[in-house]
Structure formats: structure tokens, C-alpha cells
Tab-separated table of C-alpha atoms in Angstrom:
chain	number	residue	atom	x	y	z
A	295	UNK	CA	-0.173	-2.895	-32.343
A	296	UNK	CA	-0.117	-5.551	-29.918
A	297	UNK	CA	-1.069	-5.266	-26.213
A	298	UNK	CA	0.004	-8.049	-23.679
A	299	UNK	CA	-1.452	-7.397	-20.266
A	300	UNK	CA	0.752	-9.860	-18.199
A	301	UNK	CA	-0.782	-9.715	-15.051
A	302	UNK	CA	-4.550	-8.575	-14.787
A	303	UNK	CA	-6.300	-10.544	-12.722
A	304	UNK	CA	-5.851	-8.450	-9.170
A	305	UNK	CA	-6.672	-5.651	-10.831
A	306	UNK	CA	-9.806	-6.546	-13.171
A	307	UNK	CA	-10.450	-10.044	-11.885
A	308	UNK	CA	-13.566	-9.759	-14.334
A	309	UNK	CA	-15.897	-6.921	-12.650
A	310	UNK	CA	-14.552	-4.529	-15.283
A	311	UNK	CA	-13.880	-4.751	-18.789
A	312	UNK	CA	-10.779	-4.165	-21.027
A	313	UNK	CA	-12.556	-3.819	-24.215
A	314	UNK	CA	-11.704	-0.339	-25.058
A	315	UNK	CA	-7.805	-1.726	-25.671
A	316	UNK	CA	-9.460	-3.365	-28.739
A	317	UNK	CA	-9.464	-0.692	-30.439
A	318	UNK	CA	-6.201	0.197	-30.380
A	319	UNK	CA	-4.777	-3.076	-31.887
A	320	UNK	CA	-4.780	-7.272	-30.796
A	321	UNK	CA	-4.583	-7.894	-26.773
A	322	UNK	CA	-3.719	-10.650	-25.052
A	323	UNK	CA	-4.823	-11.183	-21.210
A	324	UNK	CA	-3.009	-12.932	-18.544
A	325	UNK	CA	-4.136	-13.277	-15.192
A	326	UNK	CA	-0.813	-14.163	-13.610
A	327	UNK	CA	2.476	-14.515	-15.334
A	328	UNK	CA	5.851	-16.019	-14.251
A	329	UNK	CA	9.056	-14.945	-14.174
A	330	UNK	CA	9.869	-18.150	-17.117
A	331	UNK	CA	6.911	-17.055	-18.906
A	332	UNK	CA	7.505	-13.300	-19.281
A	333	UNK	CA	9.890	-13.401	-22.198
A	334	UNK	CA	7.641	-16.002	-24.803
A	335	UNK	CA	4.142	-13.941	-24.211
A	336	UNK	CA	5.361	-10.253	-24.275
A	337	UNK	CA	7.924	-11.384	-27.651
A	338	UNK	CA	6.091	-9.670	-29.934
A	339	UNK	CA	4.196	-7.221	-28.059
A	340	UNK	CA	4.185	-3.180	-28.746
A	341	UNK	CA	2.554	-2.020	-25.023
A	342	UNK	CA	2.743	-4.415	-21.950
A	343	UNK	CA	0.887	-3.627	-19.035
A	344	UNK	CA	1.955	-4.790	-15.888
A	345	UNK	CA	0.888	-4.543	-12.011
A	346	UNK	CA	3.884	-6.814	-10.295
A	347	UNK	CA	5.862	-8.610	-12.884
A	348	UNK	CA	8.786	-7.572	-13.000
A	349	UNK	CA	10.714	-6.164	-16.377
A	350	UNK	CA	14.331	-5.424	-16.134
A	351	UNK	CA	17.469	-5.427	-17.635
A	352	UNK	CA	17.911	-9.180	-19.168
A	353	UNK	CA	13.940	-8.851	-19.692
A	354	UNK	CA	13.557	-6.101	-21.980
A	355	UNK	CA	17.335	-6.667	-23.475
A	356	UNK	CA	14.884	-9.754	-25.216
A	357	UNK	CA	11.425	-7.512	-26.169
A	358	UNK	CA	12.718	-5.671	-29.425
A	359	UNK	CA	9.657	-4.692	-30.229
A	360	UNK	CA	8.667	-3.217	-26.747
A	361	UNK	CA	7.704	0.431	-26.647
A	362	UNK	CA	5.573	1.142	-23.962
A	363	UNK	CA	4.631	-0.269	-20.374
A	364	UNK	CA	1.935	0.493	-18.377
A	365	UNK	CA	2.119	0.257	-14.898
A	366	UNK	CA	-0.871	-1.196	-13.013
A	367	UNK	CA	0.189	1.010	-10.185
A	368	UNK	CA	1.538	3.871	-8.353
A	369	UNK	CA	5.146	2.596	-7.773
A	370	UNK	CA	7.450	1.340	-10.667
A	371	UNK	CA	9.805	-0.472	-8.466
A	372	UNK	CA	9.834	-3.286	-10.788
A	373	UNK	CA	10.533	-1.712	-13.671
A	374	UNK	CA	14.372	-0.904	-14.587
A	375	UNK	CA	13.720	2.978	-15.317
A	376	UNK	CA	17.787	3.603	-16.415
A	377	UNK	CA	17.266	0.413	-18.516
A	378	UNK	CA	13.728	1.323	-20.545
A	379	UNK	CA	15.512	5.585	-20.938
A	380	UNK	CA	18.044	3.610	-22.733
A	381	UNK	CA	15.851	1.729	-24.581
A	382	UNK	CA	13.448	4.543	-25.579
A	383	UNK	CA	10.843	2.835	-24.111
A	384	UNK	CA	8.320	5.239	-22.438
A	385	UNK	CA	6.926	3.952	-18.700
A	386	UNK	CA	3.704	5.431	-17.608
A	387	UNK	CA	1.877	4.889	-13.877
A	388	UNK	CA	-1.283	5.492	-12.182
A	389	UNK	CA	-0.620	8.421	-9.490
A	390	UNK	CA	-3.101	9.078	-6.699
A	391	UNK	CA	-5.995	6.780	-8.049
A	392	UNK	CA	-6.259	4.771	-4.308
A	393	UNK	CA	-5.743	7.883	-1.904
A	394	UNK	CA	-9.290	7.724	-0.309
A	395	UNK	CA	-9.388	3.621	-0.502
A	396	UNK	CA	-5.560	3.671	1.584
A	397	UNK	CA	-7.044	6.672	3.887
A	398	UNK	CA	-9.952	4.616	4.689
A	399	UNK	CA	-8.416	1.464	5.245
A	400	UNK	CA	-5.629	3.087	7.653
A	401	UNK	CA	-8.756	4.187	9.628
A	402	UNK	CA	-10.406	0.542	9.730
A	403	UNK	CA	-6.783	-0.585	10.945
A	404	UNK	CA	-6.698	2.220	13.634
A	405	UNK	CA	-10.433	1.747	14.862
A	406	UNK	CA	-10.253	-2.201	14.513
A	407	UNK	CA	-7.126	-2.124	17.024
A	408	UNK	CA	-8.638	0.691	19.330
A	409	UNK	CA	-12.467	-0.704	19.242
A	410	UNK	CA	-12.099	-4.344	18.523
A	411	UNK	CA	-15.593	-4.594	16.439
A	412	UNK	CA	-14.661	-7.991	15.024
A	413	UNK	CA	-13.691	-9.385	18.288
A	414	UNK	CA	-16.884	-8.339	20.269
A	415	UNK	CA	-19.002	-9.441	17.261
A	416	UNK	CA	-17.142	-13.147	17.158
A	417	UNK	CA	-17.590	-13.223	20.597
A	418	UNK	CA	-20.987	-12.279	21.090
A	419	UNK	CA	-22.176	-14.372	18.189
A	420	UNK	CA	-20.971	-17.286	20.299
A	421	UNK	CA	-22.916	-15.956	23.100
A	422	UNK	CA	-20.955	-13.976	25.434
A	423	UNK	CA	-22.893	-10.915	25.839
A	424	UNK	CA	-26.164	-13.133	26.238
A	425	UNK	CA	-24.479	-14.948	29.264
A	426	UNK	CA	-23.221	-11.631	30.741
A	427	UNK	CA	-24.041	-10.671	34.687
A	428	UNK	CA	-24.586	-6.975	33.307
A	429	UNK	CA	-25.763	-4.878	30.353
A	430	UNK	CA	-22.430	-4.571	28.717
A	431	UNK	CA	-18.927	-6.265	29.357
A	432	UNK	CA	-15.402	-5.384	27.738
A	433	UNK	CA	-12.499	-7.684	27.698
A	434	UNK	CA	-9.778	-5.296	25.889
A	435	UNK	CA	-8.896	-2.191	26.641
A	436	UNK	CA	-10.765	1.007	24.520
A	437	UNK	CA	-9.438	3.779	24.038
A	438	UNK	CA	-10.987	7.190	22.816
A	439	UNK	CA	-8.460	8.894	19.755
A	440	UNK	CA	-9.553	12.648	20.553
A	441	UNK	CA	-6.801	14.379	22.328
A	442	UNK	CA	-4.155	11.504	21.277
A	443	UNK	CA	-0.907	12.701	18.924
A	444	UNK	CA	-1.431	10.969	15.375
A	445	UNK	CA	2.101	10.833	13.892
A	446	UNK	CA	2.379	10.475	10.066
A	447	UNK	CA	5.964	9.615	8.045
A	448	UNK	CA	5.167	11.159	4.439
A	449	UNK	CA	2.942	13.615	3.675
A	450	UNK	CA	1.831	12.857	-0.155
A	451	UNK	CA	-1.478	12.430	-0.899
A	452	UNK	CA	-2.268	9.535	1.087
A	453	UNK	CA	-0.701	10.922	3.802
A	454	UNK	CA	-2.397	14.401	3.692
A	455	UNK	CA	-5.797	12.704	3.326
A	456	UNK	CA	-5.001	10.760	6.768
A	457	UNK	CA	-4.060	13.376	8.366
A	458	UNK	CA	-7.502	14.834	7.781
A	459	UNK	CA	-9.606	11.763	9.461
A	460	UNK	CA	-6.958	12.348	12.507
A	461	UNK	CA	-7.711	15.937	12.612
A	462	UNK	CA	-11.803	14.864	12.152
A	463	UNK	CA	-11.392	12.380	15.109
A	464	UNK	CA	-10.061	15.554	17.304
A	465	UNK	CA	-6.395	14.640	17.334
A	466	UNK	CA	-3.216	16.511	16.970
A	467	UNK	CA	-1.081	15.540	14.203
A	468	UNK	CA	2.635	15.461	13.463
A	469	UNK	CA	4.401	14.376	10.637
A	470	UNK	CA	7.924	13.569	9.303
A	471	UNK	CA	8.213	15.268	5.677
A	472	UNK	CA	10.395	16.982	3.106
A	473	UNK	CA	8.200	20.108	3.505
A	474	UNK	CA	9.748	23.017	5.073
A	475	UNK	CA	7.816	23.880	8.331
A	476	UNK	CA	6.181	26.872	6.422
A	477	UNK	CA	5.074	24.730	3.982
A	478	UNK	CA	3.195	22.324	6.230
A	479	UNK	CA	-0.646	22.103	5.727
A	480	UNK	CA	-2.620	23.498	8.083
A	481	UNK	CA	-2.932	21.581	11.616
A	482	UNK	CA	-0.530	19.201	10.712
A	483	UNK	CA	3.233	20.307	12.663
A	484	UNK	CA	6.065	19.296	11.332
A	485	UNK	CA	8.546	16.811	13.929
A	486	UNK	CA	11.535	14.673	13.604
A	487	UNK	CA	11.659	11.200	13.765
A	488	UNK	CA	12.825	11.088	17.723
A	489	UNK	CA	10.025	13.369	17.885
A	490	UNK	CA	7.619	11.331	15.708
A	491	UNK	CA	8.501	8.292	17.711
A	492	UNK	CA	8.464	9.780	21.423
A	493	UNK	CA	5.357	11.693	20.944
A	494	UNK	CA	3.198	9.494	19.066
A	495	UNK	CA	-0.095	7.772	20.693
A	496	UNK	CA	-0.463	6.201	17.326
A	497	UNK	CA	1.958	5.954	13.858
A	498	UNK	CA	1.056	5.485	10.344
A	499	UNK	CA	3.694	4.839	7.723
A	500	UNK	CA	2.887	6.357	4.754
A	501	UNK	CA	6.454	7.226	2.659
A	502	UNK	CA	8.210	5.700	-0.196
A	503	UNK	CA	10.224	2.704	0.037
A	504	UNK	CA	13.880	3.583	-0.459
A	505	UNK	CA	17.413	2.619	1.511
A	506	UNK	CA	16.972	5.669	4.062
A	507	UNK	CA	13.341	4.215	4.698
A	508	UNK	CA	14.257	0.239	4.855
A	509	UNK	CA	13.213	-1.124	8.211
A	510	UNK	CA	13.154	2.758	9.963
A	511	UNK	CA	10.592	1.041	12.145
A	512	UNK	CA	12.948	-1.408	13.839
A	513	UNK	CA	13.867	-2.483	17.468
A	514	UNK	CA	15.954	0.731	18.283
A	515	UNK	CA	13.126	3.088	16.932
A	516	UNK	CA	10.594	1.291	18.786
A	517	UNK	CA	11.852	1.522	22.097
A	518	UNK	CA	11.310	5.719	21.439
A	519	UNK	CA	8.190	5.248	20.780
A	520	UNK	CA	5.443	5.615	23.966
A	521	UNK	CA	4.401	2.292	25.827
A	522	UNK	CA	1.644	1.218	24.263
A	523	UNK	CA	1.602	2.674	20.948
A	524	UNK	CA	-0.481	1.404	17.825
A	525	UNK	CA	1.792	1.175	14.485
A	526	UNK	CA	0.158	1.250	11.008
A	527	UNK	CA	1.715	0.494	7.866
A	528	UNK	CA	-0.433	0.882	4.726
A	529	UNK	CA	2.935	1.756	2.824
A	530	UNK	CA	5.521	-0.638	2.024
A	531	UNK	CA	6.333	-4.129	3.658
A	532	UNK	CA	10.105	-3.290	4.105
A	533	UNK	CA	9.641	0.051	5.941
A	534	UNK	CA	9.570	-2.390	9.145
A	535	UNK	CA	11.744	-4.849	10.834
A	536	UNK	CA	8.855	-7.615	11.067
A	537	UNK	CA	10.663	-9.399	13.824
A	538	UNK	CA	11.092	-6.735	15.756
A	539	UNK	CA	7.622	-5.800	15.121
A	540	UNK	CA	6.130	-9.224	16.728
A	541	UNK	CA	8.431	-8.801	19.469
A	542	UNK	CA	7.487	-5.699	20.397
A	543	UNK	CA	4.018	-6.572	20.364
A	544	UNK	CA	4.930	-9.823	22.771
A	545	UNK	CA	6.302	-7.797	24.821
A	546	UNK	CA	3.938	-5.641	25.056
A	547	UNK	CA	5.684	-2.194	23.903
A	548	UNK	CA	3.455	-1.972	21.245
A	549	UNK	CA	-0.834	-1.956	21.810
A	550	UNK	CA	-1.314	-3.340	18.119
A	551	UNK	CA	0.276	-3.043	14.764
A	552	UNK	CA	-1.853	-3.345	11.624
A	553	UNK	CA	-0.333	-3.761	8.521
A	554	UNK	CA	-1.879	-4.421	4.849
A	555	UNK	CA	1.263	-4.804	3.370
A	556	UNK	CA	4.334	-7.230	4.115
A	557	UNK	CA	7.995	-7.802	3.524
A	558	UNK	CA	7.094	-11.017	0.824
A	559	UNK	CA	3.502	-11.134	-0.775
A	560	UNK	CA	2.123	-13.454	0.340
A	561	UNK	CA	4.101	-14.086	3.368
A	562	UNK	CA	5.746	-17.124	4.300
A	563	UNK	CA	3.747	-19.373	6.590
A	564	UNK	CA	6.350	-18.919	9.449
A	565	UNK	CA	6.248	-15.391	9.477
A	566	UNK	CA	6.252	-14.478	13.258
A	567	UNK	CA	3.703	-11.551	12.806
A	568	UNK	CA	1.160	-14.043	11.663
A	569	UNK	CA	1.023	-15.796	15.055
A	570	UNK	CA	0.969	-12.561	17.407
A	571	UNK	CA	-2.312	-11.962	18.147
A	572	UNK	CA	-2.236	-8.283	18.308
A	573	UNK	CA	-1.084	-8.130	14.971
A	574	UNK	CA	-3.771	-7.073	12.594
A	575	UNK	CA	-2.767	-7.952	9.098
A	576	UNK	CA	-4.876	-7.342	5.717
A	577	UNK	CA	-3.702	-9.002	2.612
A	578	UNK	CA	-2.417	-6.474	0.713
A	579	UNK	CA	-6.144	-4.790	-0.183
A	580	UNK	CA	-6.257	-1.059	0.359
A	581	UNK	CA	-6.216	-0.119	-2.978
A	582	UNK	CA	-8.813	-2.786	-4.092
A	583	UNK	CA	-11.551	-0.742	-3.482
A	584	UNK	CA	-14.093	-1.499	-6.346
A	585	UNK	CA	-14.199	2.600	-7.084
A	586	UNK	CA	-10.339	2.478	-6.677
A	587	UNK	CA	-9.879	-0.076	-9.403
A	588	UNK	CA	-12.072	1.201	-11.432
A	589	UNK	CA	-9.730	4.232	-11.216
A	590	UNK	CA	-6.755	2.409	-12.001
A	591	UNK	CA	-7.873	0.783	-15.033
A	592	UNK	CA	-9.627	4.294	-16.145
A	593	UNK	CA	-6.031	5.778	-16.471
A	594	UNK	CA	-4.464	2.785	-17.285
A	595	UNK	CA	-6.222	2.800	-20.424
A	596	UNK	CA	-6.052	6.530	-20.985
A	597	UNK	CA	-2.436	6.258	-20.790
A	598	UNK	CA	-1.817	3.815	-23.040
A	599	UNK	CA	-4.318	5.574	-25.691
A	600	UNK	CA	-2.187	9.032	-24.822
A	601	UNK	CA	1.102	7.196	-25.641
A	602	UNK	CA	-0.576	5.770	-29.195
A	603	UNK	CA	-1.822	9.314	-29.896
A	604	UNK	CA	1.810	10.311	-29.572
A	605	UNK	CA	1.113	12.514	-26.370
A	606	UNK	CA	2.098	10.058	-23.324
A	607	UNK	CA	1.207	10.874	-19.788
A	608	UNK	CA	2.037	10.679	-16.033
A	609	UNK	CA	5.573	9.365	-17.530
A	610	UNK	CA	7.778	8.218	-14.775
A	611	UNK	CA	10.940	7.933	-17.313
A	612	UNK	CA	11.470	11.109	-18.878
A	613	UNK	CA	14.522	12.360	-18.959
């Protein structure tokens, strides 16, 4: 069989190995692949594995010999799902392999925008704390998250396992989910969105991308929210209006937002939450944990060996 991996280098960029797909048949590694490019080096191929290029319709309608894609990934947004049931090609993903890594890195956003560590250590390596008149000085405002409301949109696993460093920190915690109110883990109460957004000292965005969750964070919602409020979004670019975002945060309405994701990856130079200086913005690098990747590509090749045994798993295409 042949493997084309289109798109490897985020993933493995060389800390890891892929050898174990050697056994299975002839691989060929790409670190990056372009949308003109797609069609000549996955021709031939049996399995492609792919983290963000994108296979669809006109794409696969030209890979007759395509039977399997692996998804370097949770989501399988880029892959046409109707398209590859059609086409009896079976689509597997990674579930849950980053949970702790997004957890954690919602955290550093929180405590980075409530704490300012990096701040006070720029400043202080450039003397400010050695020219002070007293024993300490402060310059932003802290704040202290015991007692504040943590409001969560999605409780999956990512959003479950935040909503356990909330309830660690001493806050209360609300959240916006599918799950009846009886079915709500415990500590964690169950609210609206007007109630989410009024009640909220800080909110972390943790759902799926779809059209009912496309920009729900947008000027309207905002101006529910509390004066003040911190907005996370470890989730999807899109789930936010970015412009209203960075105006918000000029105005002041909002304390901080941090993000690690964005509308376009990487985003355009002009972006306007690039220049507002209370926007907090990683690129793209919660699930790049070195434990978390090694994870991914653990599955990643279990999958594909699954699917060659005849027994595929964590299919996201089944009928």
C-alpha cells in the first residue's frame, strides 16, 4: 500500500518518528503541501494522512485509488464527509488526545491576563523593580479568581477538564451545553447565553465551530457581558467577531482577551487584534504539547494499522 502523509511537519517536525508506517507498505512525507500540489503526490496513494490540507469534492473525484484518510486532528472540517461516504472511503480522527495540553493553556491565557508574569518579568529585567521607591510596585491591575463566575460554552472534554482548574482556583462555574440540567457534572450549573454573558467574570469558548456558533461572541453579545470581563478562546477562530473583539478591548469593555486560535492561520498582518495591547494571542499551539503530539501520532498510526487490519476506528464517516 502506499501512504502519503501530506502535511507532517506541525505535527512531527522531527522529535518523533513515523517508522512504524513502514511496515505497512511505501510512505512518502511532506512537510507542507499546497492546494496545486495535492492532486500529483496523493495520485497513487492508498491512505493519506492529513492535519490541514484540505480534500474535497474535485480533490478526491481525482484519487481513484484513495481509501483511507487520516486526520491529524480532532476536527475534520476539511474533509468532505458526504463526498468520501460516497466514495467508500473510510475517514478516521484523533478524539481527545490534547484535552489536558488545551486545559492548561486556557489557564496560562487566564493567569497571563489576570497576573501579567511576562510583563513584570520584561520590565524588571530592564530594571524597574531595582529603581523602585518601595519593596514591590504594580502597574496593572491583579485580580484574585476565587469567588469570580467562570463561564464555559461547551462542555466536551476540554471543556469539562477546564471547568475543573476553575473549580480548583475556588470559582463558581457556569456553562452553556446540550446537557440537560440533571445531567450537568457536578459544580458546574447549567445557564443560558444572556446568562453566560451577564454573569461571567471571565469566558472561555470551548464548542464546535458550526453556523449557530459563527461569531456568537460579537459586538451585541459583548455589551451583556460585565465591564471588564476577560474572554478566552482556545476553540475556533470564527466563534468571534475579531473586530469587535479589538474594539471592545479599546474601549475598554473587555479586561483582556486571549486567544490561540484566529479567524485565518496565520493572520493577516493588519489584523486589528494584533495591535491592541490587551490582546493576548498564541499562535495556534495548545495542542503542541510534546506529550500531546506524541498522542496524536500514537493514534494516528493505530488508526491507520486498524483500518489495514480491516477493523477501522474512531471513524467520523460511518453511516
Amino acid at each position: 500500500m502506499k501512504i502519503v502523509i501530506l502535511d507532517g511537519y506541525t505535527a512531527n517536525p522531527g522529535d518523533y518518528s513515523w517508522k512504524e508506517l513502514n511496515t505497512f507498505g511505501e510512505v512518502e512525507i511532506y512537510d507542507r503541501t499546497s492546494p496545486n500540489e495535492v492532486i500529483e503526490r496523493a495520485k497513487d496513494a492508498d491512505l493519506i494522512l492529513t492535519n490541514k490540507v484540505v480534500l474535497k469534492g474535485d480533490t478526491l473525484a481525482q484519487l481513484p485509488q484513495l481509501k483511507y484518510i487520516g486526520i491529524l486532528a480532532t476536527g475534520y472540517n476539511i474533509i468532505d464527509v458526504d463526498e468520501t461516504r460516497a466514495r467508500g472511503i473510510v475517514v478516521s480522527n484523533v478524539p481527545a488526545y490534547s484535552t489536558d495540553s488545551v486545559a492548561q493553556m486556557t489557564f496560562a491565557h487566564v493567569l497571563n491576563i489576570t497576573n501579567r508574569i511576562e510583563h513584570y518579568a520584561n520590565q524588571n529585567r530592564k530594571g524597574q523593580w531595582s529603581a523602585a521607591a518601595d519593596f514591590c510596585y504594580w502597574d496593572t491591575p491583579l485580580c484574585e479568581l476565587a469567588g469570580k463566575t467562570f463561564g464555559i460554552v461547551g462542555l466536551g472534554n476540554i471543556g469539562q477538564k477546564v471547568a475543573c482548574i476553575a473549580r480548583a482556583f475556588g470559582m463558581r462555574v457556569i456553562a452553556l451545553s446540550s446537557k440537560k440540567a440533571e445531567e450537568m457534572p457536578e459544580g458546574i450549573m447549567k445557564a443560558n447565553l444572556d446568562e453566560l454573558l451577564s454573569q461571567s467574570d471571565v469566558l472561555s469558548l470551548h464548542c464546535p465551530l458550526t453556523e449557530s456558533t459563527r461569531e456568537m461572541i460579537n459586538r451585541q453579545s459583548i455589551e451583556k457581558m460585565k465591564q471588564g470581563a476577560i474572554l478566552v478562546n482556545t476553540g475556533r477562530g470564527p466563534l468571534v467577531n475579531e473586530a469587535d473583539v479589538a474594539q471592545a478591548l479599546a474601549d475598554g469593555k473587555l479586561a483582556g482577551y486571549g486567544a490561540d486560535v484566529m479567524c485565518s492561520e496565520p493572520p493577516k498582518a493588519d489584523n486589528p487584534l494584533l495591535k491592541q495591547p490587551n490582546a493576548f494571542i498564541t499562535p495556534h499551539i495548545a495542542w503542541a504539547t510534546a506529550e500531546a503530539r506524541g498522542r496524536l501520532l500514537a493514534t494516528a498510526i493505530a488508526n491507520a494499522k486498524a483500518f489495514i487490519a480491516g477493523k477501522p476506528q474512531n471513524v467520523v464517516n460511518a453511516l
